[in-house]
Short mmCIF file of N, CA and C in Angstrom, two decimals:
data_model
loop_
_atom_site.label_atom_id
_atom_site.label_comp_id
_atom_site.label_asym_id
_atom_site.label_seq_id
_atom_site.Cartn_x
_atom_site.Cartn_y
_atom_site.Cartn_z
N UNK K 1 133.82 -50.21 -119.90
CA UNK K 1 132.64 -50.19 -120.79
C UNK K 1 131.62 -51.23 -120.42
N UNK K 2 130.29 -50.90 -120.67
CA UNK K 2 129.25 -51.85 -120.30
C UNK K 2 128.94 -52.76 -121.44
N UNK K 3 128.12 -53.68 -121.28
CA UNK K 3 127.68 -54.71 -122.27
C UNK K 3 127.19 -54.10 -123.59
N UNK K 4 126.42 -53.05 -123.50
CA UNK K 4 125.88 -52.35 -124.64
C UNK K 4 127.08 -51.77 -125.53
N UNK K 5 128.05 -51.23 -124.85
CA UNK K 5 129.17 -50.67 -125.61
C UNK K 5 129.90 -51.78 -126.27
N UNK K 6 130.24 -52.89 -125.58
CA UNK K 6 130.92 -53.97 -126.23
C UNK K 6 130.17 -54.59 -127.35
N UNK K 7 128.83 -54.67 -127.26
CA UNK K 7 128.04 -55.11 -128.47
C UNK K 7 128.16 -54.25 -129.59
N UNK K 8 128.14 -52.92 -129.36
CA UNK K 8 128.30 -51.95 -130.39
C UNK K 8 129.66 -52.00 -131.15
N UNK K 9 130.67 -52.15 -130.36
CA UNK K 9 132.03 -52.31 -130.91
C UNK K 9 132.11 -53.58 -131.74
N UNK K 10 131.59 -54.69 -131.30
CA UNK K 10 131.67 -55.94 -132.09
C UNK K 10 130.93 -55.77 -133.34
N UNK K 11 129.67 -55.12 -133.31
CA UNK K 11 128.87 -54.90 -134.53
C UNK K 11 129.66 -54.05 -135.48
N UNK K 12 130.28 -52.98 -135.06
CA UNK K 12 130.92 -52.06 -135.88
C UNK K 12 132.10 -52.76 -136.59
N UNK K 13 132.84 -53.58 -135.88
CA UNK K 13 133.96 -54.35 -136.48
C UNK K 13 133.42 -55.40 -137.47
N UNK K 14 132.37 -56.06 -137.13
CA UNK K 14 131.80 -57.11 -137.95
C UNK K 14 131.31 -56.52 -139.32
N UNK K 15 130.88 -55.27 -139.32
CA UNK K 15 130.47 -54.61 -140.56
C UNK K 15 131.53 -53.64 -141.15
N UNK K 16 132.81 -53.82 -140.69
CA UNK K 16 133.88 -53.00 -141.20
C UNK K 16 133.68 -51.50 -141.02
N UNK K 17 133.02 -51.08 -139.95
CA UNK K 17 132.76 -49.61 -139.73
C UNK K 17 133.92 -49.21 -138.78
N UNK K 18 134.60 -48.10 -139.20
CA UNK K 18 135.73 -47.71 -138.37
C UNK K 18 135.31 -47.39 -136.95
N UNK K 19 136.11 -47.72 -135.96
CA UNK K 19 135.83 -47.45 -134.57
C UNK K 19 137.03 -46.75 -133.97
N UNK K 20 136.85 -45.62 -133.39
CA UNK K 20 137.88 -44.86 -132.78
C UNK K 20 137.39 -44.26 -131.52
N UNK K 21 138.27 -44.35 -130.48
CA UNK K 21 137.91 -43.71 -129.19
C UNK K 21 138.35 -42.27 -129.34
N UNK K 22 137.42 -41.32 -129.03
CA UNK K 22 137.78 -39.96 -129.00
C UNK K 22 137.93 -39.34 -127.60
N UNK K 23 138.71 -38.41 -127.45
CA UNK K 23 138.88 -37.80 -126.12
C UNK K 23 138.91 -36.29 -126.25
N UNK K 24 138.89 -35.69 -125.07
CA UNK K 24 138.97 -34.29 -124.88
C UNK K 24 140.14 -33.66 -125.71
N UNK K 25 139.85 -32.66 -126.55
CA UNK K 25 140.89 -31.93 -127.29
C UNK K 25 141.25 -32.53 -128.64
N UNK K 26 140.64 -33.71 -128.98
CA UNK K 26 140.79 -34.26 -130.36
C UNK K 26 140.18 -33.29 -131.35
N UNK K 27 140.84 -33.15 -132.47
CA UNK K 27 140.31 -32.29 -133.61
C UNK K 27 140.33 -33.13 -134.84
N UNK K 28 139.03 -32.93 -135.54
CA UNK K 28 138.86 -33.60 -136.79
C UNK K 28 138.68 -32.65 -137.82
N UNK K 29 139.23 -32.81 -139.00
CA UNK K 29 139.10 -31.90 -140.19
C UNK K 29 137.96 -32.48 -140.97
N UNK K 30 137.05 -31.54 -141.35
CA UNK K 30 135.85 -31.93 -142.26
C UNK K 30 136.32 -31.72 -143.73
N UNK K 31 136.12 -32.74 -144.46
CA UNK K 31 136.41 -32.63 -145.98
C UNK K 31 137.95 -32.40 -146.16
N UNK K 32 138.34 -31.73 -147.11
CA UNK K 32 139.74 -31.50 -147.50
C UNK K 32 140.14 -30.14 -147.07
N UNK K 33 139.28 -29.38 -146.41
CA UNK K 33 139.68 -27.99 -145.94
C UNK K 33 139.93 -27.98 -144.50
N UNK K 34 141.11 -27.35 -144.15
CA UNK K 34 141.48 -27.23 -142.71
C UNK K 34 140.77 -26.13 -142.16
N UNK K 35 139.84 -25.44 -142.88
CA UNK K 35 139.07 -24.41 -142.20
C UNK K 35 137.78 -24.95 -141.60
N UNK K 36 137.46 -26.16 -141.72
CA UNK K 36 136.30 -26.75 -141.19
C UNK K 36 136.74 -27.87 -140.23
N UNK K 37 136.56 -27.64 -138.88
CA UNK K 37 136.97 -28.59 -137.93
C UNK K 37 135.90 -28.91 -136.89
N UNK K 38 136.06 -30.05 -136.22
CA UNK K 38 135.27 -30.43 -135.08
C UNK K 38 136.32 -30.69 -133.94
N UNK K 39 136.16 -29.97 -132.79
CA UNK K 39 136.99 -30.17 -131.58
C UNK K 39 136.09 -30.84 -130.56
N UNK K 40 136.56 -31.88 -130.00
CA UNK K 40 135.90 -32.58 -128.93
C UNK K 40 136.19 -31.97 -127.59
N UNK K 41 135.12 -31.76 -126.84
CA UNK K 41 135.20 -31.22 -125.43
C UNK K 41 134.58 -32.20 -124.53
N UNK K 42 135.31 -32.79 -123.63
CA UNK K 42 134.79 -33.76 -122.73
C UNK K 42 135.19 -33.34 -121.27
N UNK K 43 134.30 -33.67 -120.38
CA UNK K 43 134.55 -33.62 -118.93
C UNK K 43 135.40 -34.71 -118.40
N UNK K 44 136.37 -34.40 -117.56
CA UNK K 44 137.27 -35.46 -117.08
C UNK K 44 136.84 -36.06 -115.81
N UNK K 45 135.63 -35.61 -115.26
CA UNK K 45 135.15 -36.20 -114.03
C UNK K 45 134.28 -37.48 -114.26
N UNK K 46 134.23 -38.29 -113.29
CA UNK K 46 133.46 -39.50 -113.44
C UNK K 46 132.14 -39.32 -112.77
N UNK K 47 131.26 -38.42 -113.40
CA UNK K 47 129.96 -38.11 -112.93
C UNK K 47 128.89 -38.82 -113.67
N UNK K 48 129.13 -39.87 -114.38
CA UNK K 48 128.19 -40.63 -115.15
C UNK K 48 128.39 -40.36 -116.65
N UNK K 49 127.56 -41.20 -117.44
CA UNK K 49 127.82 -41.13 -118.91
C UNK K 49 127.44 -39.81 -119.56
N UNK K 50 126.35 -39.09 -118.99
CA UNK K 50 125.98 -37.91 -119.54
C UNK K 50 127.11 -36.85 -119.36
N UNK K 51 127.81 -36.85 -118.22
CA UNK K 51 128.87 -35.93 -117.97
C UNK K 51 130.09 -36.18 -118.91
N UNK K 52 130.20 -37.41 -119.30
CA UNK K 52 131.28 -37.74 -120.19
C UNK K 52 130.99 -37.69 -121.65
N UNK K 53 129.72 -37.31 -121.96
CA UNK K 53 129.33 -37.27 -123.42
C UNK K 53 130.23 -36.21 -124.13
N UNK K 54 130.33 -36.42 -125.42
CA UNK K 54 131.34 -35.57 -126.19
C UNK K 54 130.58 -34.38 -126.76
N UNK K 55 130.86 -33.20 -126.15
CA UNK K 55 130.39 -31.92 -126.82
C UNK K 55 131.34 -31.72 -127.94
N UNK K 56 130.77 -31.04 -129.00
CA UNK K 56 131.58 -30.75 -130.21
C UNK K 56 131.44 -29.26 -130.55
N UNK K 57 132.64 -28.72 -130.85
CA UNK K 57 132.75 -27.33 -131.24
C UNK K 57 133.10 -27.40 -132.76
N UNK K 58 132.09 -27.04 -133.65
CA UNK K 58 132.20 -27.13 -135.00
C UNK K 58 132.56 -25.71 -135.59
N UNK K 59 133.72 -25.59 -136.28
CA UNK K 59 134.07 -24.27 -136.86
C UNK K 59 134.27 -24.36 -138.29
N UNK K 60 133.70 -23.45 -138.98
CA UNK K 60 133.84 -23.29 -140.47
C UNK K 60 134.06 -21.78 -140.74
N UNK K 61 135.21 -21.45 -141.33
CA UNK K 61 135.45 -20.07 -141.60
C UNK K 61 135.45 -19.30 -140.26
N UNK K 62 134.70 -18.20 -140.18
CA UNK K 62 134.53 -17.53 -138.91
C UNK K 62 133.25 -17.96 -138.08
N UNK K 63 132.56 -19.00 -138.49
CA UNK K 63 131.43 -19.44 -137.84
C UNK K 63 131.60 -20.58 -136.90
N UNK K 64 130.94 -20.56 -135.77
CA UNK K 64 131.09 -21.58 -134.79
C UNK K 64 129.77 -22.05 -134.19
N UNK K 65 129.54 -23.36 -134.17
CA UNK K 65 128.34 -23.88 -133.49
C UNK K 65 128.79 -24.86 -132.38
N UNK K 66 128.20 -24.86 -131.27
CA UNK K 66 128.58 -25.57 -130.12
C UNK K 66 127.48 -26.58 -129.84
N UNK K 67 127.81 -27.97 -129.96
CA UNK K 67 126.80 -28.99 -129.77
C UNK K 67 127.11 -29.54 -128.39
N UNK K 68 126.18 -29.29 -127.41
CA UNK K 68 126.57 -29.58 -125.98
C UNK K 68 126.17 -31.01 -125.54
N UNK K 69 125.85 -31.85 -126.45
CA UNK K 69 125.60 -33.25 -126.13
C UNK K 69 124.54 -33.42 -124.97
N UNK K 70 124.90 -34.21 -123.96
CA UNK K 70 124.01 -34.49 -122.88
C UNK K 70 124.65 -33.94 -121.51
N UNK K 71 125.59 -33.03 -121.58
CA UNK K 71 126.25 -32.54 -120.38
C UNK K 71 125.22 -31.84 -119.44
N UNK K 72 125.51 -31.86 -118.19
CA UNK K 72 124.67 -31.31 -117.16
C UNK K 72 125.11 -29.93 -116.76
N UNK K 73 124.21 -29.21 -115.99
CA UNK K 73 124.62 -27.89 -115.42
C UNK K 73 125.89 -28.16 -114.59
N UNK K 74 125.98 -29.16 -113.88
CA UNK K 74 127.28 -29.44 -113.03
C UNK K 74 128.47 -29.42 -113.94
N UNK K 75 128.47 -30.03 -115.12
CA UNK K 75 129.57 -30.05 -115.98
C UNK K 75 129.92 -28.69 -116.58
N UNK K 76 128.82 -28.01 -116.96
CA UNK K 76 129.04 -26.61 -117.52
C UNK K 76 129.72 -25.65 -116.45
N UNK K 77 129.16 -25.79 -115.22
CA UNK K 77 129.75 -24.95 -114.11
C UNK K 77 131.18 -25.41 -113.86
N UNK K 78 131.49 -26.68 -113.96
CA UNK K 78 132.91 -27.14 -113.82
C UNK K 78 133.73 -26.67 -114.84
N UNK K 79 133.30 -26.61 -116.16
CA UNK K 79 134.07 -26.08 -117.27
C UNK K 79 134.37 -24.62 -117.02
N UNK K 80 133.36 -23.88 -116.42
CA UNK K 80 133.72 -22.48 -116.17
C UNK K 80 134.88 -22.26 -115.27
N UNK K 81 135.00 -23.21 -114.26
CA UNK K 81 136.12 -23.11 -113.33
C UNK K 81 137.45 -23.61 -113.86
N UNK K 82 137.38 -24.52 -114.81
CA UNK K 82 138.66 -25.21 -115.24
C UNK K 82 139.06 -25.00 -116.61
N UNK K 83 138.35 -24.35 -117.50
CA UNK K 83 138.73 -24.23 -118.91
C UNK K 83 138.73 -22.78 -119.37
N UNK K 84 139.35 -22.52 -120.47
CA UNK K 84 139.39 -21.23 -121.06
C UNK K 84 137.97 -20.87 -121.62
N UNK K 85 137.29 -19.83 -121.22
CA UNK K 85 135.95 -19.53 -121.66
C UNK K 85 135.90 -19.38 -123.19
N UNK K 86 137.05 -18.97 -123.79
CA UNK K 86 136.96 -18.80 -125.26
C UNK K 86 136.58 -20.07 -126.05
N UNK K 87 136.80 -21.21 -125.37
CA UNK K 87 136.44 -22.52 -125.99
C UNK K 87 134.95 -22.62 -126.28
N UNK K 88 134.15 -21.87 -125.49
CA UNK K 88 132.74 -22.02 -125.53
C UNK K 88 132.02 -20.83 -126.25
N UNK K 89 132.73 -19.83 -126.68
CA UNK K 89 132.15 -18.67 -127.38
C UNK K 89 131.65 -19.30 -128.77
N UNK K 90 130.41 -18.97 -129.10
CA UNK K 90 129.91 -19.56 -130.30
C UNK K 90 128.76 -18.65 -130.87
N UNK K 91 128.49 -18.89 -132.14
CA UNK K 91 127.40 -18.23 -132.81
C UNK K 91 126.05 -18.89 -132.57
N UNK K 92 126.13 -20.25 -132.53
CA UNK K 92 124.93 -21.07 -132.40
C UNK K 92 125.24 -22.15 -131.29
N UNK K 93 124.32 -22.45 -130.48
CA UNK K 93 124.44 -23.44 -129.44
C UNK K 93 123.18 -24.45 -129.54
N UNK K 94 123.56 -25.66 -129.45
CA UNK K 94 122.50 -26.73 -129.39
C UNK K 94 122.42 -27.01 -127.88
N UNK K 95 121.23 -26.69 -127.27
CA UNK K 95 121.07 -26.91 -125.80
C UNK K 95 121.37 -28.33 -125.40
N UNK K 96 122.05 -28.51 -124.24
CA UNK K 96 122.36 -29.90 -123.88
C UNK K 96 121.11 -30.65 -123.40
N UNK K 97 121.19 -32.05 -123.59
CA UNK K 97 120.16 -32.98 -123.13
C UNK K 97 118.70 -32.49 -123.37
N UNK K 98 118.49 -32.11 -124.58
CA UNK K 98 117.20 -31.69 -125.01
C UNK K 98 116.58 -30.49 -124.32
N UNK K 99 117.57 -29.71 -123.64
CA UNK K 99 117.11 -28.51 -122.98
C UNK K 99 116.43 -28.77 -121.65
N UNK K 100 116.51 -29.99 -121.26
CA UNK K 100 115.77 -30.31 -120.06
C UNK K 100 116.17 -29.59 -118.86
N UNK K 101 117.54 -29.29 -118.63
CA UNK K 101 117.98 -28.55 -117.50
C UNK K 101 118.31 -27.06 -117.84
N UNK K 102 118.10 -26.75 -119.06
CA UNK K 102 118.46 -25.34 -119.44
C UNK K 102 120.01 -25.18 -119.43
N UNK K 103 120.46 -23.96 -119.40
CA UNK K 103 121.87 -23.65 -119.34
C UNK K 103 122.14 -22.62 -118.30
N UNK K 104 123.09 -22.92 -117.37
CA UNK K 104 123.36 -21.90 -116.28
C UNK K 104 123.63 -20.46 -116.86
N UNK K 105 123.13 -19.50 -116.16
CA UNK K 105 123.28 -18.03 -116.68
C UNK K 105 124.80 -17.74 -116.90
N UNK K 106 125.69 -18.11 -115.98
CA UNK K 106 127.14 -17.79 -116.17
C UNK K 106 127.64 -18.40 -117.33
N UNK K 107 127.25 -19.64 -117.68
CA UNK K 107 127.72 -20.29 -118.92
C UNK K 107 127.08 -19.64 -120.13
N UNK K 108 125.86 -19.24 -120.11
CA UNK K 108 125.28 -18.59 -121.22
C UNK K 108 125.99 -17.24 -121.51
N UNK K 109 126.44 -16.56 -120.55
CA UNK K 109 127.22 -15.30 -120.70
C UNK K 109 128.50 -15.67 -121.50
N UNK K 110 129.18 -16.84 -121.21
CA UNK K 110 130.35 -17.15 -121.94
C UNK K 110 130.05 -17.58 -123.38
N UNK K 111 128.92 -18.32 -123.56
CA UNK K 111 128.57 -18.77 -124.85
C UNK K 111 128.31 -17.56 -125.82
N UNK K 112 127.47 -16.70 -125.38
CA UNK K 112 126.96 -15.53 -126.19
C UNK K 112 126.47 -15.84 -127.52
N UNK K 113 125.57 -16.85 -127.66
CA UNK K 113 125.16 -17.20 -128.99
C UNK K 113 124.08 -16.32 -129.61
N UNK K 114 124.01 -16.25 -130.89
CA UNK K 114 122.87 -15.56 -131.50
C UNK K 114 121.67 -16.42 -131.65
N UNK K 115 121.88 -17.76 -131.68
CA UNK K 115 120.83 -18.73 -131.89
C UNK K 115 120.95 -19.82 -130.85
N UNK K 116 119.89 -20.31 -130.27
CA UNK K 116 119.87 -21.49 -129.41
C UNK K 116 118.89 -22.40 -130.03
N UNK K 117 119.30 -23.66 -130.15
CA UNK K 117 118.40 -24.75 -130.74
C UNK K 117 118.20 -25.73 -129.55
N UNK K 118 116.99 -26.12 -129.43
CA UNK K 118 116.62 -27.06 -128.36
C UNK K 118 115.92 -28.29 -129.04
N UNK K 119 116.36 -29.48 -128.82
CA UNK K 119 115.73 -30.68 -129.45
C UNK K 119 114.64 -31.16 -128.55
N UNK K 120 113.62 -30.36 -128.43
CA UNK K 120 112.50 -30.61 -127.52
C UNK K 120 111.36 -29.75 -128.06
N UNK K 121 110.38 -29.63 -127.26
CA UNK K 121 109.26 -28.66 -127.61
C UNK K 121 109.11 -27.66 -126.44
N UNK K 122 108.39 -26.74 -126.70
CA UNK K 122 108.25 -25.59 -125.73
C UNK K 122 107.48 -25.97 -124.43
N UNK K 123 106.84 -27.21 -124.47
CA UNK K 123 106.05 -27.62 -123.32
C UNK K 123 107.01 -28.35 -122.38
N UNK K 124 107.75 -27.66 -121.61
CA UNK K 124 108.78 -28.19 -120.80
C UNK K 124 109.06 -27.26 -119.65
N UNK K 125 108.69 -27.51 -118.39
CA UNK K 125 108.86 -26.56 -117.30
C UNK K 125 110.32 -26.27 -116.94
N UNK K 126 111.31 -27.18 -117.44
CA UNK K 126 112.75 -26.96 -117.07
C UNK K 126 113.43 -26.02 -118.02
N UNK K 127 112.94 -25.60 -119.17
CA UNK K 127 113.77 -24.83 -120.11
C UNK K 127 113.31 -23.38 -120.09
N UNK K 128 112.79 -22.85 -118.97
CA UNK K 128 112.39 -21.49 -118.89
C UNK K 128 113.39 -20.52 -119.38
N UNK K 129 114.65 -20.72 -119.01
CA UNK K 129 115.82 -19.99 -119.37
C UNK K 129 115.88 -19.89 -120.88
N UNK K 130 115.81 -21.03 -121.52
CA UNK K 130 115.90 -21.08 -122.98
C UNK K 130 114.82 -20.36 -123.59
N UNK K 131 113.58 -20.52 -123.10
CA UNK K 131 112.42 -19.81 -123.71
C UNK K 131 112.66 -18.38 -123.59
N UNK K 132 113.09 -17.86 -122.51
CA UNK K 132 113.30 -16.44 -122.32
C UNK K 132 114.30 -15.87 -123.30
N UNK K 133 115.25 -16.73 -123.68
CA UNK K 133 116.31 -16.25 -124.56
C UNK K 133 116.02 -16.47 -126.07
N UNK K 134 114.75 -16.94 -126.35
CA UNK K 134 114.25 -17.06 -127.70
C UNK K 134 114.81 -18.25 -128.39
N UNK K 135 114.89 -19.35 -127.72
CA UNK K 135 115.34 -20.62 -128.33
C UNK K 135 114.27 -21.12 -129.40
N UNK K 136 114.94 -21.78 -130.41
CA UNK K 136 114.05 -22.45 -131.43
C UNK K 136 113.95 -23.91 -131.01
N UNK K 137 112.79 -24.48 -131.03
CA UNK K 137 112.53 -25.81 -130.58
C UNK K 137 112.22 -26.72 -131.84
N UNK K 138 113.04 -27.78 -131.91
CA UNK K 138 112.78 -28.69 -133.07
C UNK K 138 111.43 -29.42 -132.93
N UNK K 139 110.93 -29.50 -131.71
CA UNK K 139 109.62 -30.16 -131.62
C UNK K 139 108.44 -29.31 -132.12
N UNK K 140 108.82 -27.95 -132.42
CA UNK K 140 107.85 -27.08 -132.99
C UNK K 140 108.06 -27.01 -134.59
N UNK K 141 108.87 -27.84 -135.10
CA UNK K 141 109.24 -27.78 -136.51
C UNK K 141 110.69 -27.86 -136.79
N UNK K 142 111.12 -28.40 -137.95
CA UNK K 142 112.52 -28.56 -138.23
C UNK K 142 113.22 -27.27 -138.22
N UNK K 143 114.36 -27.22 -137.54
CA UNK K 143 115.16 -26.04 -137.61
C UNK K 143 116.36 -26.28 -138.59
N UNK K 144 116.62 -25.34 -139.43
CA UNK K 144 117.65 -25.37 -140.40
C UNK K 144 118.70 -24.29 -140.08
N UNK K 145 119.92 -24.71 -140.10
CA UNK K 145 121.04 -23.78 -139.77
C UNK K 145 122.10 -23.99 -140.88
N UNK K 146 122.52 -22.96 -141.54
CA UNK K 146 123.49 -23.06 -142.55
C UNK K 146 124.45 -21.80 -142.34
N UNK K 147 125.72 -21.97 -142.73
CA UNK K 147 126.67 -20.90 -142.73
C UNK K 147 127.56 -21.02 -143.99
N UNK K 148 128.00 -19.87 -144.42
CA UNK K 148 128.98 -19.84 -145.53
C UNK K 148 130.34 -19.55 -144.82
N UNK K 149 130.41 -19.62 -143.51
CA UNK K 149 131.66 -19.33 -142.77
C UNK K 149 131.76 -17.89 -142.35
N UNK K 150 130.79 -17.14 -142.79
CA UNK K 150 130.76 -15.73 -142.42
C UNK K 150 129.40 -15.39 -141.78
N UNK K 151 128.35 -15.70 -142.59
CA UNK K 151 126.98 -15.31 -142.17
C UNK K 151 126.19 -16.67 -141.83
N UNK K 152 125.23 -16.54 -140.95
CA UNK K 152 124.36 -17.68 -140.55
C UNK K 152 122.99 -17.42 -141.16
N UNK K 153 122.39 -18.48 -141.64
CA UNK K 153 121.00 -18.50 -142.18
C UNK K 153 120.23 -19.52 -141.32
N UNK K 154 119.20 -19.05 -140.64
CA UNK K 154 118.48 -19.90 -139.75
C UNK K 154 117.01 -19.74 -140.08
N UNK K 155 116.36 -20.84 -140.19
CA UNK K 155 114.92 -20.79 -140.39
C UNK K 155 114.26 -22.01 -139.82
N UNK K 156 112.94 -21.93 -139.65
CA UNK K 156 112.27 -23.19 -139.09
C UNK K 156 111.02 -23.43 -139.86
N UNK K 157 110.92 -24.73 -140.31
CA UNK K 157 109.69 -25.16 -140.98
C UNK K 157 108.61 -25.44 -139.95
N UNK K 158 107.39 -25.25 -140.24
CA UNK K 158 106.35 -25.56 -139.30
C UNK K 158 106.29 -27.03 -139.05
N UNK K 159 105.77 -27.44 -137.96
CA UNK K 159 105.54 -28.85 -137.56
C UNK K 159 104.10 -29.23 -138.14
N UNK K 160 104.20 -29.91 -139.26
CA UNK K 160 102.94 -30.24 -139.97
C UNK K 160 102.13 -31.34 -139.34
N UNK K 161 102.76 -32.03 -138.34
CA UNK K 161 102.15 -33.22 -137.80
C UNK K 161 101.08 -32.79 -136.79
N UNK K 162 101.25 -31.71 -136.05
CA UNK K 162 100.27 -31.27 -135.00
C UNK K 162 99.05 -30.77 -135.65
#
């Protein structure tokens, strides 16, 4: 761990904030219901901190959202070769690393999301794939996503700042 990590751990302990190392395959239950879980998905290769960022598969009832953290195309292609594709099937996906590198076509086929959310804006030459697939961009206004475990409700407020 680097100096920034050590400082964060010390600050968390000083303020009695629980600190726990999470790893690939760890599952957390949300609330008191076992029907709402977060499963951690991490790359086991030492390709830098973005490659090791914790992607999260959030499941509630029959609904699934995949938050791809800052993983790169290299990691997504590696996962295609080494993991069960069912781990990545989702209703909603949050594009990795602000959508800067997009998502490889083969990985997108495995995801098969109904909605793609990109924490960026549409003025980005690198996310052509996401634009073609109809991604919603939080830079263009707040994206709201809710589920009752069966149906998804997605809407976007306009960006009133521009």
